[in-house]
Amino acid sequence: MLPQYRYPPATVHLMRQRTNAYNADPEIPASIQYNSKSTGDGCNKDHILGSAERTSSSATNRQVFYYTNIVPQKSSTFNTGGGAWNNLEDYVDGLVPADTLYEFIGCHFETYTDAYGNRESARKISFGGRSDVSLPTMFYYVLLRTKSRNTGKAVTECKPEELQCAAFVMCHAMQKGHKPQAKDMM
């Protein structure tokens, strides 16, 4: 088990600025974007980059609600209170340093088996009024920050020995209650 972290008080305050402003990304033609408030097939609308990571202003928070940042995630086991991905997001939120934290978050759509033997097969689901939506099989979180968390420098100004990087990978078939483990890291 990895160390437990708690939100710094300032982060808890900022999290209250969630906008829930689901909308099309203005930089991409709306005709090729998911554009429904509905869900389906036991999934909810997950943010690839979470709302809590973008609360410096309402305008910034609205960007995480663009449909280009939304992907279906299993709501009963993976992305609700106690879900594996939800627990990882909470863990990462506790890692936010005074310096910059770079987050690279994404998903995979081919059949995937993790280190625990959990397997998710590639398939299409009904979601948001469509029947041709690919269900992600795996999600990843790559993090880069300064080791000391308070150098006062951007990571681009740091020497390699001042930096820390971690990559978490989770199979979409992970069971509810799973907490981030070293086995989830690559």
PDB file of C-alpha atoms in Angstrom:
ATOM      1  CA  MET A   1       0.000   0.000   0.000  1.00  0.00           C
ATOM      2  CA  LEU A   2       1.204   3.498  -0.828  1.00  0.00           C
ATOM      3  CA  PRO A   3       1.268   6.269   1.810  1.00  0.00           C
ATOM      4  CA  GLN A   4      -2.038   8.013   2.517  1.00  0.00           C
ATOM      5  CA  TYR A   5      -2.352  11.716   1.743  1.00  0.00           C
ATOM      6  CA  ARG A   6      -4.902  14.303   2.762  1.00  0.00           C
ATOM      7  CA  TYR A   7      -5.956  17.373   0.818  1.00  0.00           C
ATOM      8  CA  PRO A   8      -4.170  20.549   1.889  1.00  0.00           C
ATOM      9  CA  PRO A   9      -6.769  23.036   3.245  1.00  0.00           C
ATOM     10  CA  ALA A  10      -6.380  25.351   0.205  1.00  0.00           C
ATOM     11  CA  THR A  11      -7.188  22.468  -2.170  1.00  0.00           C
ATOM     12  CA  VAL A  12     -10.371  21.589  -0.289  1.00  0.00           C
ATOM     13  CA  HIS A  13     -11.512  25.206  -0.572  1.00  0.00           C
ATOM     14  CA  LEU A  14     -10.762  25.346  -4.304  1.00  0.00           C
ATOM     15  CA  MET A  15     -12.674  22.131  -4.983  1.00  0.00           C
ATOM     16  CA  ARG A  16     -15.894  23.998  -4.201  1.00  0.00           C
ATOM     17  CA  GLN A  17     -15.535  25.829  -7.547  1.00  0.00           C
ATOM     18  CA  ARG A  18     -16.662  22.863  -9.678  1.00  0.00           C
ATOM     19  CA  THR A  19     -18.756  24.182 -12.577  1.00  0.00           C
ATOM     20  CA  ASN A  20     -20.494  21.049 -14.002  1.00  0.00           C
ATOM     21  CA  ALA A  21     -20.498  22.991 -17.297  1.00  0.00           C
ATOM     22  CA  TYR A  22     -20.687  20.029 -19.712  1.00  0.00           C
ATOM     23  CA  ASN A  23     -20.289  21.403 -23.227  1.00  0.00           C
ATOM     24  CA  ALA A  24     -18.616  20.921 -26.600  1.00  0.00           C
ATOM     25  CA  ASP A  25     -14.936  21.865 -26.870  1.00  0.00           C
ATOM     26  CA  PRO A  26     -14.919  25.118 -28.884  1.00  0.00           C
ATOM     27  CA  GLU A  27     -11.607  24.163 -30.553  1.00  0.00           C
ATOM     28  CA  ILE A  28     -12.987  20.991 -32.195  1.00  0.00           C
ATOM     29  CA  PRO A  29     -16.007  20.593 -34.506  1.00  0.00           C
ATOM     30  CA  ALA A  30     -19.020  19.734 -32.327  1.00  0.00           C
ATOM     31  CA  SER A  31     -20.223  17.218 -34.936  1.00  0.00           C
ATOM     32  CA  ILE A  32     -17.414  14.794 -34.031  1.00  0.00           C
ATOM     33  CA  GLN A  33     -17.727  15.151 -30.243  1.00  0.00           C
ATOM     34  CA  TYR A  34     -19.790  13.194 -27.735  1.00  0.00           C
ATOM     35  CA  ASN A  35     -22.573  15.632 -26.916  1.00  0.00           C
ATOM     36  CA  SER A  36     -25.142  14.025 -24.660  1.00  0.00           C
ATOM     37  CA  LYS A  37     -25.945  14.548 -21.016  1.00  0.00           C
ATOM     38  CA  SER A  38     -27.093  10.916 -20.841  1.00  0.00           C
ATOM     39  CA  THR A  39     -24.896   7.902 -20.102  1.00  0.00           C
ATOM     40  CA  GLY A  40     -25.524   4.163 -20.448  1.00  0.00           C
ATOM     41  CA  ASP A  41     -24.352   0.555 -20.059  1.00  0.00           C
ATOM     42  CA  GLY A  42     -23.557   1.014 -16.355  1.00  0.00           C
ATOM     43  CA  CYS A  43     -21.078   3.833 -17.020  1.00  0.00           C
ATOM     44  CA  ASN A  44     -20.900   7.455 -16.013  1.00  0.00           C
ATOM     45  CA  LYS A  45     -19.162  10.393 -17.687  1.00  0.00           C
ATOM     46  CA  ASP A  46     -15.615  10.517 -16.355  1.00  0.00           C
ATOM     47  CA  HIS A  47     -13.236  13.389 -16.790  1.00  0.00           C
ATOM     48  CA  ILE A  48      -9.863  12.315 -18.127  1.00  0.00           C
ATOM     49  CA  LEU A  49      -8.386  15.313 -16.304  1.00  0.00           C
ATOM     50  CA  GLY A  50     -10.443  15.711 -13.144  1.00  0.00           C
ATOM     51  CA  SER A  51     -12.316  18.769 -11.992  1.00  0.00           C
ATOM     52  CA  ALA A  52     -10.242  19.024  -8.791  1.00  0.00           C
ATOM     53  CA  GLU A  53      -7.072  19.534 -10.858  1.00  0.00           C
ATOM     54  CA  ARG A  54      -8.430  22.665 -12.544  1.00  0.00           C
ATOM     55  CA  THR A  55     -10.031  24.912  -9.940  1.00  0.00           C
ATOM     56  CA  SER A  56      -7.886  28.043 -10.191  1.00  0.00           C
ATOM     57  CA  SER A  57     -10.809  29.789 -11.930  1.00  0.00           C
ATOM     58  CA  SER A  58     -14.296  28.991 -13.194  1.00  0.00           C
ATOM     59  CA  ALA A  59     -13.076  29.402 -16.797  1.00  0.00           C
ATOM     60  CA  THR A  60     -10.311  26.854 -16.218  1.00  0.00           C
ATOM     61  CA  ASN A  61     -12.685  24.423 -14.527  1.00  0.00           C
ATOM     62  CA  ARG A  62     -15.174  24.638 -17.407  1.00  0.00           C
ATOM     63  CA  GLN A  63     -12.487  23.191 -19.705  1.00  0.00           C
ATOM     64  CA  VAL A  64     -12.499  19.820 -17.912  1.00  0.00           C
ATOM     65  CA  PHE A  65     -16.225  19.545 -18.675  1.00  0.00           C
ATOM     66  CA  TYR A  66     -15.666  19.711 -22.449  1.00  0.00           C
ATOM     67  CA  TYR A  67     -16.900  16.503 -24.090  1.00  0.00           C
ATOM     68  CA  THR A  68     -13.372  15.986 -25.481  1.00  0.00           C
ATOM     69  CA  ASN A  69     -12.273  15.323 -21.875  1.00  0.00           C
ATOM     70  CA  ILE A  70     -15.051  12.796 -21.158  1.00  0.00           C
ATOM     71  CA  VAL A  71     -14.849   8.998 -21.354  1.00  0.00           C
ATOM     72  CA  PRO A  72     -17.226   6.262 -20.117  1.00  0.00           C
ATOM     73  CA  GLN A  73     -16.188   4.601 -16.849  1.00  0.00           C
ATOM     74  CA  LYS A  74     -17.967   1.841 -14.949  1.00  0.00           C
ATOM     75  CA  SER A  75     -19.866   3.684 -12.260  1.00  0.00           C
ATOM     76  CA  SER A  76     -20.508   0.851  -9.790  1.00  0.00           C
ATOM     77  CA  THR A  77     -16.921  -0.381  -9.407  1.00  0.00           C
ATOM     78  CA  PHE A  78     -14.423   1.984 -10.973  1.00  0.00           C
ATOM     79  CA  ASN A  79     -15.370   5.634 -10.705  1.00  0.00           C
ATOM     80  CA  THR A  80     -17.567   6.304  -7.707  1.00  0.00           C
ATOM     81  CA  GLY A  81     -16.797   6.520  -4.001  1.00  0.00           C
ATOM     82  CA  GLY A  82     -14.526   3.584  -3.233  1.00  0.00           C
ATOM     83  CA  GLY A  83     -13.991   2.748  -6.904  1.00  0.00           C
ATOM     84  CA  ALA A  84     -10.434   1.900  -7.937  1.00  0.00           C
ATOM     85  CA  TRP A  85      -9.956   4.903 -10.253  1.00  0.00           C
ATOM     86  CA  ASN A  86     -11.712   7.221  -7.811  1.00  0.00           C
ATOM     87  CA  ASN A  87      -9.314   6.074  -5.059  1.00  0.00           C
ATOM     88  CA  LEU A  88      -6.331   6.707  -7.350  1.00  0.00           C
ATOM     89  CA  GLU A  89      -7.615  10.205  -8.202  1.00  0.00           C
ATOM     90  CA  ASP A  90      -7.951  10.970  -4.482  1.00  0.00           C
ATOM     91  CA  TYR A  91      -4.411   9.703  -3.907  1.00  0.00           C
ATOM     92  CA  VAL A  92      -3.021  11.864  -6.728  1.00  0.00           C
ATOM     93  CA  ASP A  93      -4.902  14.923  -5.449  1.00  0.00           C
ATOM     94  CA  GLY A  94      -2.956  14.483  -2.207  1.00  0.00           C
ATOM     95  CA  LEU A  95       0.346  14.614  -4.109  1.00  0.00           C
ATOM     96  CA  VAL A  96      -0.127  18.142  -5.427  1.00  0.00           C
ATOM     97  CA  PRO A  97       3.017  20.100  -4.526  1.00  0.00           C
ATOM     98  CA  ALA A  98       3.623  23.827  -4.127  1.00  0.00           C
ATOM     99  CA  ASP A  99       5.532  23.492  -7.424  1.00  0.00           C
ATOM    100  CA  THR A 100       3.949  22.379 -10.673  1.00  0.00           C
ATOM    101  CA  LEU A 101       2.599  18.839 -11.043  1.00  0.00           C
ATOM    102  CA  TYR A 102       2.405  17.604 -14.625  1.00  0.00           C
ATOM    103  CA  GLU A 103      -0.332  15.030 -15.186  1.00  0.00           C
ATOM    104  CA  PHE A 104      -0.695  12.914 -18.308  1.00  0.00           C
ATOM    105  CA  ILE A 105      -3.928  10.935 -18.185  1.00  0.00           C
ATOM    106  CA  GLY A 106      -5.424   8.687 -20.792  1.00  0.00           C
ATOM    107  CA  CYS A 107      -7.001   5.392 -21.671  1.00  0.00           C
ATOM    108  CA  HIS A 108      -6.457   2.359 -23.859  1.00  0.00           C
ATOM    109  CA  PHE A 109      -9.032   0.560 -26.014  1.00  0.00           C
ATOM    110  CA  GLU A 110      -7.480  -2.826 -26.799  1.00  0.00           C
ATOM    111  CA  THR A 111      -7.873  -5.918 -24.611  1.00  0.00           C
ATOM    112  CA  TYR A 112      -5.787  -5.446 -21.474  1.00  0.00           C
ATOM    113  CA  THR A 113      -4.740  -7.689 -18.574  1.00  0.00           C
ATOM    114  CA  ASP A 114      -3.118  -6.157 -15.483  1.00  0.00           C
ATOM    115  CA  ALA A 115      -0.591  -7.466 -12.945  1.00  0.00           C
ATOM    116  CA  TYR A 116      -3.445  -8.883 -10.795  1.00  0.00           C
ATOM    117  CA  GLY A 117      -4.942 -10.909 -13.655  1.00  0.00           C
ATOM    118  CA  ASN A 118      -7.900  -8.540 -14.172  1.00  0.00           C
ATOM    119  CA  ARG A 119      -8.835  -8.548 -17.844  1.00  0.00           C
ATOM    120  CA  GLU A 120     -11.013  -6.168 -19.841  1.00  0.00           C
ATOM    121  CA  SER A 121     -11.826  -6.979 -23.461  1.00  0.00           C
ATOM    122  CA  ALA A 122     -12.269  -4.387 -26.177  1.00  0.00           C
ATOM    123  CA  ARG A 123     -15.956  -3.814 -26.927  1.00  0.00           C
ATOM    124  CA  LYS A 124     -18.564  -1.275 -27.977  1.00  0.00           C
ATOM    125  CA  ILE A 125     -21.279  -0.080 -25.588  1.00  0.00           C
ATOM    126  CA  SER A 126     -24.443   2.016 -25.722  1.00  0.00           C
ATOM    127  CA  PHE A 127     -23.582   5.355 -24.171  1.00  0.00           C
ATOM    128  CA  GLY A 128     -24.977   8.851 -24.552  1.00  0.00           C
ATOM    129  CA  GLY A 129     -27.602   7.806 -27.070  1.00  0.00           C
ATOM    130  CA  ARG A 130     -25.108   5.992 -29.312  1.00  0.00           C
ATOM    131  CA  SER A 131     -24.423   2.268 -29.675  1.00  0.00           C
ATOM    132  CA  ASP A 132     -20.909   2.547 -31.129  1.00  0.00           C
ATOM    133  CA  VAL A 133     -18.926   3.917 -28.172  1.00  0.00           C
ATOM    134  CA  SER A 134     -15.656   2.139 -27.347  1.00  0.00           C
ATOM    135  CA  LEU A 135     -15.336   1.201 -23.684  1.00  0.00           C
ATOM    136  CA  PRO A 136     -11.801   1.873 -22.417  1.00  0.00           C
ATOM    137  CA  THR A 137     -10.012  -1.247 -21.182  1.00  0.00           C
ATOM    138  CA  MET A 138      -7.273   0.494 -19.206  1.00  0.00           C
ATOM    139  CA  PHE A 139      -6.548   3.943 -17.806  1.00  0.00           C
ATOM    140  CA  TYR A 140      -3.176   5.481 -17.021  1.00  0.00           C
ATOM    141  CA  TYR A 141      -1.898   8.363 -14.938  1.00  0.00           C
ATOM    142  CA  VAL A 142       1.676   9.642 -15.452  1.00  0.00           C
ATOM    143  CA  LEU A 143       2.884  12.221 -12.933  1.00  0.00           C
ATOM    144  CA  LEU A 144       5.957  14.450 -12.917  1.00  0.00           C
ATOM    145  CA  ARG A 145       6.883  16.840 -10.118  1.00  0.00           C
ATOM    146  CA  THR A 146       9.851  18.047  -8.092  1.00  0.00           C
ATOM    147  CA  LYS A 147      11.008  15.699  -5.336  1.00  0.00           C
ATOM    148  CA  SER A 148      11.069  18.390  -2.671  1.00  0.00           C
ATOM    149  CA  ARG A 149       7.670  19.778  -3.789  1.00  0.00           C
ATOM    150  CA  ASN A 150       8.744  23.364  -3.099  1.00  0.00           C
ATOM    151  CA  THR A 151      11.772  24.333  -5.215  1.00  0.00           C
ATOM    152  CA  GLY A 152      10.058  27.462  -6.513  1.00  0.00           C
ATOM    153  CA  LYS A 153      10.998  26.338 -10.049  1.00  0.00           C
ATOM    154  CA  ALA A 154       9.075  24.875 -12.943  1.00  0.00           C
ATOM    155  CA  VAL A 155      10.088  21.294 -13.759  1.00  0.00           C
ATOM    156  CA  THR A 156      11.614  22.573 -17.026  1.00  0.00           C
ATOM    157  CA  GLU A 157      14.141  24.521 -14.921  1.00  0.00           C
ATOM    158  CA  CYS A 158      15.089  21.521 -12.746  1.00  0.00           C
ATOM    159  CA  LYS A 159      17.948  19.070 -13.024  1.00  0.00           C
ATOM    160  CA  PRO A 160      16.930  15.409 -13.507  1.00  0.00           C
ATOM    161  CA  GLU A 161      17.917  14.526  -9.936  1.00  0.00           C
ATOM    162  CA  GLU A 162      15.404  17.114  -8.642  1.00  0.00           C
ATOM    163  CA  LEU A 163      12.473  15.401 -10.398  1.00  0.00           C
ATOM    164  CA  GLN A 164      10.205  12.481  -9.547  1.00  0.00           C
ATOM    165  CA  CYS A 165       8.029  10.598 -12.026  1.00  0.00           C
ATOM    166  CA  ALA A 166       5.466   7.837 -11.531  1.00  0.00           C
ATOM    167  CA  ALA A 167       3.069   6.024 -13.853  1.00  0.00           C
ATOM    168  CA  PHE A 168      -0.069   4.259 -12.626  1.00  0.00           C
ATOM    169  CA  VAL A 169      -1.996   1.832 -14.845  1.00  0.00           C
ATOM    170  CA  MET A 170      -5.408   0.404 -13.936  1.00  0.00           C
ATOM    171  CA  CYS A 171      -7.492  -2.171 -15.719  1.00  0.00           C
ATOM    172  CA  HIS A 172     -11.105  -1.063 -16.134  1.00  0.00           C
ATOM    173  CA  ALA A 173     -12.084  -4.440 -14.631  1.00  0.00           C
ATOM    174  CA  MET A 174     -10.496  -3.505 -11.259  1.00  0.00           C
ATOM    175  CA  GLN A 175     -12.796  -4.210  -8.326  1.00  0.00           C
ATOM    176  CA  LYS A 176     -14.362  -1.578  -6.091  1.00  0.00           C
ATOM    177  CA  GLY A 177     -12.375  -0.846  -2.949  1.00  0.00           C
ATOM    178  CA  HIS A 178      -8.975  -1.236  -4.604  1.00  0.00           C
ATOM    179  CA  LYS A 179      -6.503   1.317  -3.233  1.00  0.00           C
ATOM    180  CA  PRO A 180      -3.395   2.383  -5.182  1.00  0.00           C
ATOM    181  CA  GLN A 181      -0.600  -0.166  -4.802  1.00  0.00           C
ATOM    182  CA  ALA A 182       2.997  -0.387  -5.991  1.00  0.00           C
ATOM    183  CA  LYS A 183       1.784  -3.148  -8.353  1.00  0.00           C
ATOM    184  CA  ASP A 184      -0.297  -0.497 -10.164  1.00  0.00           C
ATOM    185  CA  MET A 185       2.854   1.412 -11.080  1.00  0.00           C
ATOM    186  CA  MET A 186       5.053   1.053 -14.122  1.00  0.00           C
TER     187      MET A 186
END
